[in-house]
mmCIF file of C-alpha atoms in Angstrom:
data_model
loop_
_atom_site.group_PDB
_atom_site.id
_atom_site.type_symbol
_atom_site.label_atom_id
_atom_site.label_comp_id
_atom_site.label_asym_id
_atom_site.label_seq_id
_atom_site.Cartn_x
_atom_site.Cartn_y
_atom_site.Cartn_z
ATOM 1 C CA UNK A 1 -2.361 3.220 2.168
ATOM 2 C CA UNK A 2 -2.827 0.403 4.091
ATOM 3 C CA UNK A 3 -0.454 -2.226 5.063
ATOM 4 C CA UNK A 4 -0.575 -4.615 2.411
ATOM 5 C CA UNK A 5 -1.835 -2.576 -0.706
ATOM 6 C CA UNK A 6 -4.763 -4.518 -1.540
ATOM 7 C CA UNK A 7 -7.861 -2.713 0.238
ATOM 8 C CA UNK A 8 -6.157 0.919 -0.765
ATOM 9 C CA UNK A 9 -6.526 -0.232 -3.933
ATOM 10 C CA UNK A 10 -10.032 -1.679 -3.830
ATOM 11 C CA UNK A 11 -11.004 2.038 -2.144
ATOM 12 C CA UNK A 12 -9.712 3.927 -4.728
ATOM 13 C CA UNK A 13 -11.184 2.078 -7.735
ATOM 14 C CA UNK A 14 -14.176 2.408 -5.856
ATOM 15 C CA UNK A 15 -13.913 6.097 -5.449
ATOM 16 C CA UNK A 16 -12.903 6.580 -9.067
ATOM 17 C CA UNK A 17 -15.883 4.413 -10.404
ATOM 18 C CA UNK A 18 -18.089 7.562 -8.532
ATOM 19 C CA UNK A 19 -16.359 10.445 -10.280
ATOM 20 C CA UNK A 20 -13.234 11.375 -8.390
ATOM 21 C CA UNK A 21 -10.037 11.823 -10.499
ATOM 22 C CA UNK A 22 -7.408 12.053 -8.678
ATOM 23 C CA UNK A 23 -6.955 8.845 -6.606
ATOM 24 C CA UNK A 24 -3.782 7.174 -6.007
ATOM 25 C CA UNK A 25 -3.047 4.148 -4.516
ATOM 26 C CA UNK A 26 0.830 2.814 -3.078
ATOM 27 C CA UNK A 27 0.960 -0.371 -4.647
ATOM 28 C CA UNK A 28 3.205 -2.659 -2.151
ATOM 29 C CA UNK A 29 1.351 -0.559 0.874
ATOM 30 C CA UNK A 30 2.989 0.280 3.979
ATOM 31 C CA UNK A 31 4.652 -3.353 5.317
ATOM 32 C CA UNK A 32 4.627 -4.860 1.668
ATOM 33 C CA UNK A 33 4.272 -8.804 0.807
ATOM 34 C CA UNK A 34 4.870 -11.400 3.368
ATOM 35 C CA UNK A 35 8.558 -12.407 2.073
ATOM 36 C CA UNK A 36 10.045 -15.572 2.841
ATOM 37 C CA UNK A 37 10.825 -15.916 6.271
ATOM 38 C CA UNK A 38 7.051 -14.976 6.519
ATOM 39 C CA UNK A 39 7.319 -11.552 7.691
ATOM 40 C CA UNK A 40 6.130 -8.077 6.143
ATOM 41 C CA UNK A 41 8.444 -5.007 5.546
ATOM 42 C CA UNK A 42 11.388 -7.287 4.245
ATOM 43 C CA UNK A 43 10.544 -7.398 0.296
ATOM 44 C CA UNK A 44 8.718 -4.685 -0.275
ATOM 45 C CA UNK A 45 6.441 -1.625 0.659
ATOM 46 C CA UNK A 46 6.874 2.168 1.957
ATOM 47 C CA UNK A 47 8.730 0.935 5.355
ATOM 48 C CA UNK A 48 10.993 -1.354 3.348
ATOM 49 C CA UNK A 49 11.734 1.286 1.094
ATOM 50 C CA UNK A 50 12.905 3.875 3.908
ATOM 51 C CA UNK A 51 10.574 6.222 2.477
ATOM 52 C CA UNK A 52 9.351 8.468 5.673
ATOM 53 C CA UNK A 53 6.805 8.000 8.333
ATOM 54 C CA UNK A 54 6.579 7.900 11.925
ATOM 55 C CA UNK A 55 4.799 5.835 14.658
#
């Protein structure tokens, strides 16, 4: 998982191309896309969905 899901998607694709068969990605990442107010965590993402996390 990464902030927006792009880097973790790239990492999962890279690992899959190297033969790893159990790769997954959180599509919207931890904080998700930038919303209309130019902030993250207001449209989608792990945090927005109120999934468990600790700081």
